[in-house]
Every structure is written in C-alpha cells, then in structure tokens.
Amino acid sequence: MSTHTPATDETTTPEPRGGIDRFFEITRRGSTVGTEVRGGVVTFVTMAYIVILNPIILSSGTDVAGGRLAFPAVAAVTALTAGVMTMLFGLVTRLPFAFAAGLGINSFLAVSVVGQVTWPEAMGLVVVNGLIIVLLAVTGLRRMIFDAVPIQLKLAITVGIGLFIAFIGFVDAGFVTTTGASSPPVGLGVNGSVATVPTLIFVFTLLLTGILVARKVKGGILIGLVTGTVVAVVVEAIWHLGPKIANGAVANPGGWGLSVPELPATLVSVPDLSLVGQVSFGSFERIGVIAALMLVFTLVFTNFFDAMGTMTGLSKEAGLADEKGDFPRIRSALIVEGVGAVAGGLTSGSSNTVFIESGSGIGEGARTGLANVVTGALFLLAMFFTPLVSIVPSEVAASALVIVGALMMSQIRHIDFSDFSILLPVFLAVTVMPLTYSIANGIGAGFVSWVVVRSLSGKAREISPLLWVVAAGFLLYFARGPIEALLV
C-alpha cells in the first residue's frame, strides 16, 4: 500500500482547486475529490455492519430494573451518532477517520454495567467518561497518560478485548454454552455437538466472512452478514424454527436466539429517536460512588487506549504521521474523540470512537476529512432503513464479533514475550477479560501484575508514577465489595 507524506515545502505544493480543496487540503495531500468520495463510500460499506451489530449487542442486555433498549431505536441512534460524529471529526480535523459505537465498550455495557444500574444510568456513566476524556485531551494529560503506559499493556488491552468480543460471539451463536456443571463450566453447542440450525448458520457465515476478509474483499464483513441473513430468512421460511426464548425461559433449544429472521412489513421508516436524551446520573447513588467511579475508570481506559492506538495506526497508514507518530491536528482529534463518547451516551448508542475499518477507505486513497463527510452522510441516510436490521439473527451477527475479535487479536504479534516479567502481566490481561466476562478485570489484572512483578524484578525505575496510581485504583476496584461493606 502506498503512503503519502504531507508536503512541507510551499514552493512545491500544488495549488488548491477551490474552496473545498483548500479547506480539506485535498491536493496538498496528493488526493482528489473523486478519490475522497470513493474512499468515504468504501469506509461506510466496510463498517456499516455496526448499524446491525450495535443494536443486537445493546438490546440483548437487561438492566437491574428489568429494562431493555428497543432494537429499532438503538439502530436509529447508532446510525445518527455515527453520522454526526464522523462528519464532525472530518470537518474539525480534516482527517479520514470514521466514527461509530465502539465494540469493546458496548459489550461491556450490555454484559457488565447494566447488571448493576439501569440503561439511562449506564449511559450517564458513558457521558461522564466522555467528559473526562475531553478534559484530559484539553489539558494535555491524555498524551502524558498514554505515554506512561507500556506499549505491551496497550497492545494486551486490545488483544484481550478481541478475545472477549469473540467469546461473546461464540456464546450468542450457541457455539459455546454453559454445561451447568462445575467442570467443565462451558462446552460445545448442545451436549458437545453443533446440533442446531442457527448455530450451523453461524459457522457458515463465520467461514464465508473469514474467506472474504482473507481475500481482502471490500466490505467483506457486511457481505458476510447480508449473505448469512438471507440464508437465515430462507431457512426460517421453510422450517419455521421460531424463537429460542419464550416468557423468559428456553422453550425451544433449536430456535433463534435474539431475533427471528423474518421480513419486516416495511423496509423504510421514520427513525425512532426516542432514546436521545434518555440519560441519568443516578448510578452514583444506586451502587455507590466507589463502584460507579471504577466503572467510569474502566470506560475511560477502554475508550482511551483503543482510540489512541487506532488513530496512530490510521495516520501512519495514510502517510500523515511524522517519525514520532504525531499527525495533523492531533489535539483537536483527541478532543473530538472524547466528544464522541459524550454524544454516544446522550443518544444511548454507546460511546462513539474511531474505527479501524477506516483503513479500508484510506487504502482506496482517502487522505482528508472529505471522505468522512461522505461516510457520515451515508450513515445518516441509513437511519431510514433501520427496519432491515431487525431481520438479522444474533447467530449471524455473532460471526462478525468473532471476525472483529480475531482482527484485534492480531496485535499480539507486536508484543515481546522473551521477558517473563512482561509475559505474565500481558497473559493475565488477555485471559482474564474473556474468562471473567469483564474488560475491567482484565485491564486491572494486567496493570497490577505489571507494577508488582516488574518492580520486584529490579525494574521499578522503569515504571511511571502514573502507572502506580492507576494500579492502586484497580486494587480499590478489586476490593470494592469489602470496602463498601465496611463503609455501610
């Protein structure tokens, strides 16, 4: 893939060809309006699956009060927030990095957070998370904290989240199920076999999508989701499998998990934006200040490192980064990324962040924020087609979770495992996340073990004071139960 280095010599920089060209620096970066439009379309096609996947993840979570998010409403706000934030980022930073709901955070919300608070309270925590990130970016502390955390732990967080997402996909597909026994706690399918049609369709969709991604087909994940859904609709029309769950219990083990793949009465509708503004900050009273702050802490770290790593990688891919990894308008980019978390919380669509799939548009030649304007406009248009997403069964969407998890796990190749004082913390961070079904636990295990093992291995001077503070915070997080009991 070719890269482009921003021109610095004004005497050799081509003259802009109009206001749009001048504003986005299109010619200056060696691109054209046509190339930017094409890149924006490719980015949308590559990441449009989030309009399907995010509602499936968020609508699957039942909060502490028994509340659930309506599937069509989540789909609408997912497209709305992605469209607005992608366009805003492109206009402010002039960079081709598209936004959407982050898969790590939405899974954390649906699986862990809403077991303790209500959905509006969970989104309130997302808003607080975003405000903290904005503050860190404005003051410059975000760069300082990012630099204090060893690269091995940054990569381990990404890998661990990838495994966690993949594990959720296996569970949602019925490929991995609980055995109900103490050993083994989980098993394959039904009594050790892939015995249901929906799970077989998951396997088919996973392999098809994997082939498309391996062959670098543009929009491979989306093509896999669409194909799997078509197969599922045909299968349901022939065999009428029906839903797995009825009245809150498993009534039909061979049925569909979260949604039955049936064609909706209408394909186009007015977007349901009822979730916009449904935010509460009552979690601090419901679960206590310490527990709420630790959830915010986890959201901040998840959002923090994923976004920084993604932007750095994309800027390098686009040839916009210098030798230190800095890219144009980096401070503005960090601020707007925090705004994405705030916007996602306010719309109940989960924290929005930069998507690594933007690399597909960059691969098509996108180098400026004009590509983002195109991608964002397509997301806003997608709001009116949200009835289509309701036909996608969770078994099909689960294949995308596994694929994305595998892509995230690929970062493990950059970690040096020759030093055991590095290997153990990385191993704990990566494995504790999926095995405890908690991103927070994985990050905490990695940070605490890094400080303890590295310092007692004679490398204490290499550990930043900020990392000690972070590790101490996680110790409070792990001991919050006994601490809260003492404070009562």
CSV table of C-alpha atoms in Angstrom, one decimal:
chain,number,residue,atom,x,y,z
A,1,MET,CA,0.0,0.0,0.0
A,2,SER,CA,1.4,3.3,-0.9
A,3,THR,CA,1.7,6.1,1.6
A,4,HIS,CA,1.8,9.9,1.2
A,5,THR,CA,3.9,12.3,3.2
A,6,PRO,CA,2.3,15.7,3.7
A,7,ALA,CA,4.2,18.4,1.8
A,8,THR,CA,6.1,20.9,3.8
A,9,ASP,CA,7.7,22.9,1.1
A,10,GLU,CA,5.3,25.6,0.0
A,11,THR,CA,7.1,26.1,-3.3
A,12,THR,CA,6.4,22.5,-4.4
A,13,THR,CA,2.8,22.3,-3.1
A,14,PRO,CA,0.2,22.2,-5.9
A,15,GLU,CA,-2.3,25.0,-5.9
A,16,PRO,CA,-5.8,24.2,-4.4
A,17,ARG,CA,-8.6,23.9,-7.0
A,18,GLY,CA,-11.4,25.5,-5.0
A,19,GLY,CA,-12.8,26.2,-1.5
A,20,ILE,CA,-13.4,22.5,-0.7
A,21,ASP,CA,-9.9,21.6,-1.9
A,22,ARG,CA,-8.4,24.4,0.2
A,23,PHE,CA,-10.3,23.6,3.3
A,24,PHE,CA,-9.6,19.8,3.3
A,25,GLU,CA,-6.1,20.2,1.9
A,26,ILE,CA,-7.0,17.6,-0.8
A,27,THR,CA,-4.5,18.5,-3.4
A,28,ARG,CA,-1.8,19.2,-0.8
A,29,ARG,CA,-2.1,15.6,0.4
A,30,GLY,CA,-1.9,14.2,-3.0
A,31,SER,CA,-5.6,13.3,-3.4
A,32,THR,CA,-8.6,14.3,-5.5
A,33,VAL,CA,-12.3,14.9,-4.7
A,34,GLY,CA,-13.2,11.8,-6.6
A,35,THR,CA,-10.7,9.7,-4.6
A,36,GLU,CA,-12.1,11.1,-1.3
A,37,VAL,CA,-15.7,10.3,-2.3
A,38,ARG,CA,-14.7,6.8,-3.3
A,39,GLY,CA,-12.8,6.3,-0.1
A,40,GLY,CA,-15.7,7.6,2.0
A,41,VAL,CA,-18.1,5.1,0.4
A,42,VAL,CA,-15.7,2.2,0.9
A,43,THR,CA,-15.3,3.1,4.6
A,44,PHE,CA,-19.1,3.1,5.0
A,45,VAL,CA,-19.5,-0.2,3.3
A,46,THR,CA,-16.8,-1.7,5.4
A,47,MET,CA,-18.2,-0.6,8.8
A,48,ALA,CA,-21.9,-0.4,8.0
A,49,TYR,CA,-22.3,-3.7,9.9
A,50,ILE,CA,-22.2,-1.6,13.1
A,51,VAL,CA,-25.8,-0.4,12.4
A,52,ILE,CA,-26.8,-4.1,12.7
A,53,LEU,CA,-24.4,-5.3,15.3
A,54,ASN,CA,-24.6,-2.5,17.9
A,55,PRO,CA,-28.4,-2.8,18.4
A,56,ILE,CA,-28.0,-6.6,18.8
A,57,ILE,CA,-25.4,-6.2,21.5
A,58,LEU,CA,-27.2,-3.3,23.4
A,59,SER,CA,-30.7,-4.7,23.1
A,60,SER,CA,-29.6,-8.0,24.5
A,61,GLY,CA,-28.8,-6.5,27.9
A,62,THR,CA,-31.4,-6.4,30.6
A,63,ASP,CA,-30.7,-3.8,33.2
A,64,VAL,CA,-31.1,-4.0,37.0
A,65,ALA,CA,-34.7,-2.8,36.8
A,66,GLY,CA,-35.6,-5.2,34.0
A,67,GLY,CA,-35.4,-2.6,31.3
A,68,ARG,CA,-34.2,-3.2,27.8
A,69,LEU,CA,-33.4,-0.9,24.8
A,70,ALA,CA,-35.7,-1.2,21.8
A,71,PHE,CA,-33.9,-2.7,18.8
A,72,PRO,CA,-35.1,-0.3,16.2
A,73,ALA,CA,-34.4,2.7,18.4
A,74,VAL,CA,-30.8,1.6,19.1
A,75,ALA,CA,-30.3,1.0,15.3
A,76,ALA,CA,-31.5,4.6,14.6
A,77,VAL,CA,-29.3,6.3,17.2
A,78,THR,CA,-26.4,4.1,16.2
A,79,ALA,CA,-26.6,5.5,12.6
A,80,LEU,CA,-27.4,9.0,13.8
A,81,THR,CA,-24.4,9.3,16.2
A,82,ALA,CA,-22.0,7.7,13.8
A,83,GLY,CA,-23.1,10.0,11.0
A,84,VAL,CA,-22.9,13.2,13.1
A,85,MET,CA,-19.6,12.3,14.8
A,86,THR,CA,-17.9,11.1,11.6
A,87,MET,CA,-18.8,14.4,9.8
A,88,LEU,CA,-17.8,16.5,12.8
A,89,PHE,CA,-14.4,14.8,13.1
A,90,GLY,CA,-13.8,15.2,9.3
A,91,LEU,CA,-14.7,18.9,9.4
A,92,VAL,CA,-12.7,19.7,12.5
A,93,THR,CA,-9.6,17.6,12.0
A,94,ARG,CA,-9.7,17.1,8.2
A,95,LEU,CA,-8.7,13.5,8.8
A,96,PRO,CA,-10.3,10.4,7.2
A,97,PHE,CA,-11.1,8.6,10.4
A,98,ALA,CA,-14.7,7.5,10.7
A,99,PHE,CA,-16.6,7.1,14.0
A,100,ALA,CA,-19.1,4.6,15.3
A,101,ALA,CA,-20.1,2.8,18.5
A,102,GLY,CA,-17.0,1.0,19.9
A,103,LEU,CA,-17.5,-2.7,20.2
A,104,GLY,CA,-15.5,-3.1,23.3
A,105,ILE,CA,-17.5,-0.6,25.3
A,106,ASN,CA,-21.0,-1.6,24.1
A,107,SER,CA,-20.3,-5.2,25.1
A,108,PHE,CA,-19.0,-4.0,28.5
A,109,LEU,CA,-22.2,-2.0,29.0
A,110,ALA,CA,-24.6,-4.8,27.9
A,111,VAL,CA,-22.8,-7.6,29.8
A,112,SER,CA,-21.4,-6.0,32.9
A,113,VAL,CA,-22.6,-2.5,33.6
A,114,VAL,CA,-26.4,-2.9,33.3
A,115,GLY,CA,-26.4,-5.8,35.7
A,116,GLN,CA,-25.8,-3.1,38.4
A,117,VAL,CA,-27.6,0.0,37.0
A,118,THR,CA,-30.3,1.0,34.6
A,119,TRP,CA,-29.7,1.7,31.0
A,120,PRO,CA,-30.2,5.5,31.4
A,121,GLU,CA,-27.7,5.4,34.3
A,122,ALA,CA,-25.3,3.3,32.2
A,123,MET,CA,-25.4,6.0,29.5
A,124,GLY,CA,-24.8,8.6,32.2
A,125,LEU,CA,-21.6,6.9,33.0
A,126,VAL,CA,-20.7,6.9,29.3
A,127,VAL,CA,-21.2,10.7,29.3
A,128,VAL,CA,-19.0,11.2,32.4
A,129,ASN,CA,-16.4,9.0,30.7
A,130,GLY,CA,-16.5,11.3,27.6
A,131,LEU,CA,-16.3,14.5,29.6
A,132,ILE,CA,-13.2,13.1,31.4
A,133,ILE,CA,-11.6,12.2,28.1
A,134,VAL,CA,-12.3,15.7,26.8
A,135,LEU,CA,-10.8,17.3,29.9
A,136,LEU,CA,-7.7,15.0,29.6
A,137,ALA,CA,-7.3,16.0,26.0
A,138,VAL,CA,-7.7,19.7,26.6
A,139,THR,CA,-5.2,19.8,29.4
A,140,GLY,CA,-2.6,17.5,27.6
A,141,LEU,CA,-2.9,14.9,30.3
A,142,ARG,CA,-4.2,12.4,27.8
A,143,ARG,CA,-0.9,12.3,25.9
A,144,MET,CA,1.0,12.1,29.2
A,145,ILE,CA,-1.0,9.1,30.5
A,146,PHE,CA,-0.8,7.3,27.1
A,147,ASP,CA,3.0,7.7,27.1
A,148,ALA,CA,3.2,6.4,30.7
A,149,VAL,CA,1.6,3.0,29.9
A,150,PRO,CA,4.0,0.5,28.4
A,151,ILE,CA,3.3,-0.4,24.8
A,152,GLN,CA,3.0,-4.1,25.8
A,153,LEU,CA,0.0,-3.3,28.1
A,154,LYS,CA,-1.6,-1.1,25.4
A,155,LEU,CA,-1.5,-4.0,23.0
A,156,ALA,CA,-2.6,-6.5,25.6
A,157,ILE,CA,-5.8,-4.5,26.2
A,158,THR,CA,-6.6,-4.6,22.5
A,159,VAL,CA,-5.9,-8.3,22.3
A,160,GLY,CA,-7.9,-9.0,25.5
A,161,ILE,CA,-10.9,-7.1,24.2
A,162,GLY,CA,-10.7,-9.0,21.0
A,163,LEU,CA,-10.9,-12.3,22.8
A,164,PHE,CA,-13.7,-11.0,24.9
A,165,ILE,CA,-15.7,-9.9,21.9
A,166,ALA,CA,-15.1,-13.3,20.2
A,167,PHE,CA,-16.2,-15.2,23.2
A,168,ILE,CA,-19.4,-13.2,23.3
A,169,GLY,CA,-19.9,-14.1,19.7
A,170,PHE,CA,-19.5,-17.8,20.4
A,171,VAL,CA,-22.0,-17.6,23.2
A,172,ASP,CA,-24.5,-15.6,21.3
A,173,ALA,CA,-24.3,-18.2,18.5
A,174,GLY,CA,-24.9,-21.1,20.7
A,175,PHE,CA,-21.5,-22.4,19.7
A,176,VAL,CA,-20.3,-22.2,23.3
A,177,THR,CA,-22.8,-23.0,26.0
A,178,THR,CA,-22.9,-23.4,29.8
A,179,THR,CA,-22.9,-27.0,30.9
A,180,GLY,CA,-24.4,-26.3,34.3
A,181,ALA,CA,-21.6,-28.2,35.9
A,182,SER,CA,-18.6,-27.0,37.9
A,183,SER,CA,-16.3,-28.8,35.5
A,184,PRO,CA,-16.2,-28.1,32.6
A,185,PRO,CA,-18.2,-24.9,33.1
A,186,VAL,CA,-18.7,-24.5,29.3
A,187,GLY,CA,-18.9,-26.8,26.4
A,188,LEU,CA,-19.5,-27.0,22.6
A,189,GLY,CA,-23.1,-26.5,21.4
A,190,VAL,CA,-25.7,-28.9,22.7
A,191,ASN,CA,-24.2,-31.8,24.7
A,192,GLY,CA,-20.9,-31.3,22.9
A,193,SER,CA,-22.3,-31.1,19.4
A,194,VAL,CA,-23.2,-28.3,17.0
A,195,ALA,CA,-26.8,-29.5,16.9
A,196,THR,CA,-29.0,-26.6,15.9
A,197,VAL,CA,-29.6,-25.0,12.5
A,198,PRO,CA,-29.0,-21.4,13.8
A,199,THR,CA,-25.5,-22.4,15.1
A,200,LEU,CA,-24.8,-24.1,11.8
A,201,ILE,CA,-25.7,-20.9,10.0
A,202,PHE,CA,-23.3,-19.1,12.4
A,203,VAL,CA,-20.5,-21.5,11.3
A,204,PHE,CA,-21.4,-20.9,7.6
A,205,THR,CA,-21.4,-17.1,8.0
A,206,LEU,CA,-18.2,-17.1,10.0
A,207,LEU,CA,-16.3,-19.2,7.4
A,208,LEU,CA,-17.7,-17.2,4.5
A,209,THR,CA,-16.8,-13.9,6.1
A,210,GLY,CA,-13.4,-15.2,7.0
A,211,ILE,CA,-12.7,-16.1,3.4
A,212,LEU,CA,-13.9,-12.7,2.2
A,213,VAL,CA,-11.7,-10.9,4.8
A,214,ALA,CA,-8.7,-13.1,4.0
A,215,ARG,CA,-9.1,-12.3,0.3
A,216,LYS,CA,-9.3,-8.6,1.2
A,217,VAL,CA,-12.7,-8.1,-0.3
A,218,LYS,CA,-14.0,-4.6,0.4
A,219,GLY,CA,-17.0,-4.8,2.7
A,220,GLY,CA,-16.3,-8.5,3.5
A,221,ILE,CA,-17.9,-8.3,6.9
A,222,LEU,CA,-21.0,-6.6,5.5
A,223,ILE,CA,-21.3,-9.1,2.6
A,224,GLY,CA,-21.0,-12.0,5.1
A,225,LEU,CA,-23.7,-10.5,7.3
A,226,VAL,CA,-26.1,-9.9,4.4
A,227,THR,CA,-25.5,-13.4,2.9
A,228,GLY,CA,-25.9,-15.1,6.3
A,229,THR,CA,-29.1,-13.2,6.9
A,230,VAL,CA,-30.6,-14.2,3.5
A,231,VAL,CA,-29.8,-17.8,4.3
A,232,ALA,CA,-31.4,-17.5,7.7
A,233,VAL,CA,-34.5,-15.9,6.2
A,234,VAL,CA,-34.9,-18.7,3.7
A,235,VAL,CA,-34.3,-21.4,6.4
A,236,GLU,CA,-36.9,-19.8,8.7
A,237,ALA,CA,-39.4,-19.5,5.9
A,238,ILE,CA,-39.1,-23.3,5.2
A,239,TRP,CA,-38.7,-24.8,8.7
A,240,HIS,CA,-40.3,-22.1,10.9
A,241,LEU,CA,-37.8,-22.6,13.8
A,242,GLY,CA,-39.2,-19.8,15.8
A,243,PRO,CA,-37.6,-18.1,18.9
A,244,LYS,CA,-35.5,-20.0,21.4
A,245,ILE,CA,-36.8,-17.9,24.4
A,246,ALA,CA,-40.4,-17.7,25.4
A,247,ASN,CA,-41.6,-16.0,28.6
A,248,GLY,CA,-38.1,-15.5,29.8
A,249,ALA,CA,-37.1,-19.2,29.6
A,250,VAL,CA,-35.7,-21.5,27.0
A,251,ALA,CA,-38.7,-23.1,25.4
A,252,ASN,CA,-37.2,-24.2,22.0
A,253,PRO,CA,-33.5,-25.1,22.2
A,254,GLY,CA,-33.3,-25.3,18.4
A,255,GLY,CA,-34.7,-21.8,17.8
A,256,TRP,CA,-33.2,-18.4,17.1
A,257,GLY,CA,-31.5,-16.5,19.9
A,258,LEU,CA,-32.4,-12.8,20.0
A,259,SER,CA,-34.5,-12.2,16.8
A,260,VAL,CA,-36.3,-14.4,14.3
A,261,PRO,CA,-35.2,-13.7,10.7
A,262,GLU,CA,-38.5,-12.7,9.1
A,263,LEU,CA,-39.0,-9.9,6.6
A,264,PRO,CA,-40.5,-6.8,8.1
A,265,ALA,CA,-43.7,-5.3,6.9
A,266,THR,CA,-41.9,-2.2,5.7
A,267,LEU,CA,-38.3,-1.6,4.7
A,268,VAL,CA,-38.2,2.2,5.2
A,269,SER,CA,-39.5,4.1,8.2
A,270,VAL,CA,-39.1,7.3,10.1
A,271,PRO,CA,-36.2,6.9,12.5
A,272,ASP,CA,-37.1,6.1,16.2
A,273,LEU,CA,-35.1,8.7,18.1
A,274,SER,CA,-36.9,8.2,21.4
A,275,LEU,CA,-33.6,7.2,23.1
A,276,VAL,CA,-32.0,10.6,22.6
A,277,GLY,CA,-31.6,12.3,25.9
A,278,GLN,CA,-32.5,9.3,28.0
A,279,VAL,CA,-29.6,9.8,30.4
A,280,SER,CA,-29.5,9.6,34.2
A,281,PHE,CA,-26.6,10.1,36.7
A,282,GLY,CA,-28.3,8.2,39.4
A,283,SER,CA,-25.7,5.3,39.3
A,284,PHE,CA,-23.6,7.1,41.9
A,285,GLU,CA,-26.5,6.8,44.4
A,286,ARG,CA,-27.6,3.3,43.3
A,287,ILE,CA,-24.3,1.5,43.5
A,288,GLY,CA,-22.2,3.9,45.5
A,289,VAL,CA,-19.5,6.4,44.5
A,290,ILE,CA,-16.6,4.0,44.5
A,291,ALA,CA,-18.3,1.3,42.4
A,292,ALA,CA,-19.6,4.0,39.9
A,293,LEU,CA,-16.2,5.6,39.6
A,294,MET,CA,-14.5,2.3,38.9
A,295,LEU,CA,-17.0,1.6,36.1
A,296,VAL,CA,-16.1,5.1,34.7
A,297,PHE,CA,-12.5,4.3,35.2
A,298,THR,CA,-12.8,1.2,33.1
A,299,LEU,CA,-14.8,3.0,30.4
A,300,VAL,CA,-12.1,5.7,30.2
A,301,PHE,CA,-9.3,3.3,29.9
A,302,THR,CA,-11.1,1.2,27.3
A,303,ASN,CA,-12.0,4.3,25.2
A,304,PHE,CA,-8.6,5.9,25.8
A,305,PHE,CA,-6.2,3.3,24.6
A,306,ASP,CA,-8.4,1.9,21.8
A,307,ALA,CA,-8.8,5.3,20.2
A,308,MET,CA,-5.2,6.5,20.6
A,309,GLY,CA,-3.8,3.3,19.1
A,310,THR,CA,-6.3,3.3,16.2
A,311,MET,CA,-5.6,6.9,15.3
A,312,THR,CA,-1.9,6.4,15.4
A,313,GLY,CA,-2.2,3.3,13.1
A,314,LEU,CA,-4.5,5.0,10.7
A,315,SER,CA,-2.4,8.2,10.4
A,316,LYS,CA,0.7,6.0,9.7
A,317,GLU,CA,-1.3,4.1,7.0
A,318,ALA,CA,-2.4,7.3,5.4
A,319,GLY,CA,1.2,8.7,5.4
A,320,LEU,CA,0.1,11.6,7.6
A,321,ALA,CA,2.2,10.8,10.7
A,322,ASP,CA,5.7,12.0,11.4
A,323,GLU,CA,8.6,10.0,12.8
A,324,LYS,CA,7.3,10.4,16.3
A,325,GLY,CA,3.8,9.2,15.3
A,326,ASP,CA,2.2,12.6,15.6
A,327,PHE,CA,-0.3,13.6,13.0
A,328,PRO,CA,-2.0,16.8,11.9
A,329,ARG,CA,-4.4,18.5,14.5
A,330,ILE,CA,-3.7,15.7,17.0
A,331,ARG,CA,-5.0,17.8,19.9
A,332,SER,CA,-8.3,18.5,18.1
A,333,ALA,CA,-8.6,14.9,17.2
A,334,LEU,CA,-8.2,13.8,20.8
A,335,ILE,CA,-10.8,16.3,22.0
A,336,VAL,CA,-13.4,15.4,19.3
A,337,GLU,CA,-12.9,11.7,20.1
A,338,GLY,CA,-13.9,12.5,23.7
A,339,VAL,CA,-17.0,14.3,22.4
A,340,GLY,CA,-17.9,11.1,20.6
A,341,ALA,CA,-18.2,9.3,23.9
A,342,VAL,CA,-20.4,12.1,25.2
A,343,ALA,CA,-22.6,12.1,22.1
A,344,GLY,CA,-22.9,8.3,22.3
A,345,GLY,CA,-24.1,8.5,25.9
A,346,LEU,CA,-26.6,11.3,25.2
A,347,THR,CA,-28.2,9.2,22.4
A,348,SER,CA,-28.0,5.9,24.2
A,349,GLY,CA,-26.0,4.4,21.3
A,350,SER,CA,-22.9,3.8,23.4
A,351,SER,CA,-19.5,5.6,23.2
A,352,ASN,CA,-18.5,6.5,19.7
A,353,THR,CA,-14.9,6.2,18.7
A,354,VAL,CA,-12.6,6.0,15.7
A,355,PHE,CA,-13.0,2.8,13.8
A,356,ILE,CA,-10.0,0.8,12.5
A,357,GLU,CA,-12.2,0.0,9.4
A,358,SER,CA,-11.4,3.5,8.2
A,359,GLY,CA,-8.2,1.9,6.9
A,360,SER,CA,-10.3,0.5,4.0
A,361,GLY,CA,-11.1,3.9,2.8
A,362,ILE,CA,-7.5,5.0,3.3
A,363,GLY,CA,-6.5,2.0,1.2
A,364,GLU,CA,-8.7,3.4,-1.5
A,365,GLY,CA,-6.8,6.7,-1.4
A,366,ALA,CA,-8.8,8.8,1.2
A,367,ARG,CA,-6.4,11.3,2.9
A,368,THR,CA,-8.7,14.0,4.1
A,369,GLY,CA,-11.9,14.8,6.1
A,370,LEU,CA,-14.0,15.0,2.9
A,371,ALA,CA,-14.1,11.2,3.0
A,372,ASN,CA,-15.5,11.4,6.5
A,373,VAL,CA,-18.3,13.8,5.3
A,374,VAL,CA,-19.3,11.2,2.6
A,375,THR,CA,-19.2,8.3,5.2
A,376,GLY,CA,-21.2,10.4,7.7
A,377,ALA,CA,-23.8,11.3,5.2
A,378,LEU,CA,-24.3,7.6,4.3
A,379,PHE,CA,-24.8,6.8,8.0
A,380,LEU,CA,-27.5,9.5,8.3
A,381,LEU,CA,-29.2,8.0,5.3
A,382,ALA,CA,-29.1,4.6,6.9
A,383,MET,CA,-31.3,5.8,9.7
A,384,PHE,CA,-34.3,5.5,7.5
A,385,PHE,CA,-33.7,1.8,6.7
A,386,THR,CA,-33.4,0.5,10.3
A,387,PRO,CA,-36.4,-2.0,9.8
A,388,LEU,CA,-34.0,-4.0,7.7
A,389,VAL,CA,-31.7,-4.6,10.7
A,390,SER,CA,-34.4,-6.4,12.7
A,391,ILE,CA,-34.2,-9.4,10.5
A,392,VAL,CA,-30.6,-10.2,11.3
A,393,PRO,CA,-30.4,-13.0,13.8
A,394,SER,CA,-27.9,-12.9,16.6
A,395,GLU,CA,-26.3,-16.1,15.3
A,396,VAL,CA,-25.4,-14.3,12.0
A,397,ALA,CA,-24.2,-11.1,13.8
A,398,ALA,CA,-22.1,-13.3,16.1
A,399,SER,CA,-19.9,-14.2,13.2
A,400,ALA,CA,-18.9,-10.6,12.8
A,401,LEU,CA,-18.0,-10.4,16.5
A,402,VAL,CA,-15.6,-13.4,16.1
A,403,ILE,CA,-14.1,-11.9,13.0
A,404,VAL,CA,-13.5,-8.5,14.7
A,405,GLY,CA,-12.1,-10.3,17.7
A,406,ALA,CA,-9.6,-12.1,15.5
A,407,LEU,CA,-8.6,-8.9,13.9
A,408,MET,CA,-8.0,-7.2,17.2
A,409,MET,CA,-6.0,-10.3,18.5
A,410,SER,CA,-3.6,-9.9,15.6
A,411,GLN,CA,-1.9,-7.1,17.6
A,412,ILE,CA,-0.3,-9.7,19.8
A,413,ARG,CA,2.4,-10.2,17.2
A,414,HIS,CA,3.9,-6.9,18.3
A,415,ILE,CA,4.5,-8.0,21.9
A,416,ASP,CA,7.9,-9.2,23.1
A,417,PHE,CA,7.4,-12.4,25.1
A,418,SER,CA,11.0,-13.1,25.8
A,419,ASP,CA,10.9,-11.4,29.3
A,420,PHE,CA,8.6,-13.2,31.7
A,421,SER,CA,8.0,-10.0,33.7
A,422,ILE,CA,6.3,-8.8,30.6
A,423,LEU,CA,4.7,-12.1,29.6
A,424,LEU,CA,2.8,-12.7,32.8
A,425,PRO,CA,1.1,-9.3,33.0
A,426,VAL,CA,0.2,-9.4,29.3
A,427,PHE,CA,-1.1,-13.0,29.7
A,428,LEU,CA,-3.2,-12.1,32.7
A,429,ALA,CA,-4.7,-9.0,30.9
A,430,VAL,CA,-5.6,-11.0,27.8
A,431,THR,CA,-7.0,-14.1,29.5
A,432,VAL,CA,-8.8,-12.6,32.5
A,433,MET,CA,-11.1,-10.5,30.2
A,434,PRO,CA,-12.9,-13.3,28.5
A,435,LEU,CA,-12.7,-15.8,31.4
A,436,THR,CA,-14.3,-13.4,33.8
A,437,TYR,CA,-16.5,-11.8,31.2
A,438,SER,CA,-15.1,-8.4,32.2
A,439,ILE,CA,-12.9,-5.9,30.4
A,440,ALA,CA,-12.3,-4.2,33.8
A,441,ASN,CA,-11.0,-7.3,35.4
A,442,GLY,CA,-8.6,-7.9,32.6
A,443,ILE,CA,-7.2,-4.4,32.5
A,444,GLY,CA,-6.8,-4.3,36.3
A,445,ALA,CA,-5.1,-7.7,36.4
A,446,GLY,CA,-2.6,-6.5,33.8
A,447,PHE,CA,-1.8,-3.2,35.4
A,448,VAL,CA,-1.5,-4.5,39.0
A,449,SER,CA,0.7,-7.5,38.0
A,450,TRP,CA,2.9,-5.3,35.8
A,451,VAL,CA,3.6,-3.0,38.7
A,452,VAL,CA,4.2,-5.8,41.2
A,453,VAL,CA,6.2,-8.2,39.0
A,454,ARG,CA,8.3,-5.6,37.2
A,455,SER,CA,9.1,-3.6,40.4
A,456,LEU,CA,10.1,-6.8,42.3
A,457,SER,CA,12.2,-8.0,39.3
A,458,GLY,CA,14.5,-5.0,39.6
A,459,LYS,CA,12.7,-2.8,37.1
A,460,ALA,CA,10.9,-0.4,39.5
A,461,ARG,CA,12.6,2.7,38.0
A,462,GLU,CA,11.1,1.9,34.6
A,463,ILE,CA,7.6,2.2,35.9
A,464,SER,CA,5.9,5.6,35.6
A,465,PRO,CA,4.5,7.1,38.8
A,466,LEU,CA,1.2,7.5,36.9
A,467,LEU,CA,1.1,3.7,36.4
A,468,TRP,CA,1.4,3.2,40.2
A,469,VAL,CA,-1.6,5.5,40.7
A,470,VAL,CA,-3.6,3.5,38.1
A,471,ALA,CA,-2.7,0.2,39.7
A,472,ALA,CA,-3.7,1.5,43.1
A,473,GLY,CA,-7.0,2.5,41.6
A,474,PHE,CA,-7.6,-1.0,40.3
A,475,LEU,CA,-6.7,-2.5,43.7
A,476,LEU,CA,-9.6,-0.4,45.1
A,477,TYR,CA,-11.7,-1.7,42.3
A,478,PHE,CA,-11.0,-5.4,43.1
A,479,ALA,CA,-11.6,-4.8,46.8
A,480,ARG,CA,-14.7,-2.6,46.4
A,481,GLY,CA,-17.1,-5.2,47.8
A,482,PRO,CA,-15.4,-5.5,51.2
A,483,ILE,CA,-14.6,-1.7,51.2
A,484,GLU,CA,-18.3,-0.9,50.6
A,485,ALA,CA,-19.3,-3.3,53.3
A,486,LEU,CA,-17.0,-1.5,55.8
A,487,LEU,CA,-18.4,1.9,54.8
A,488,VAL,CA,-22.0,0.8,55.3
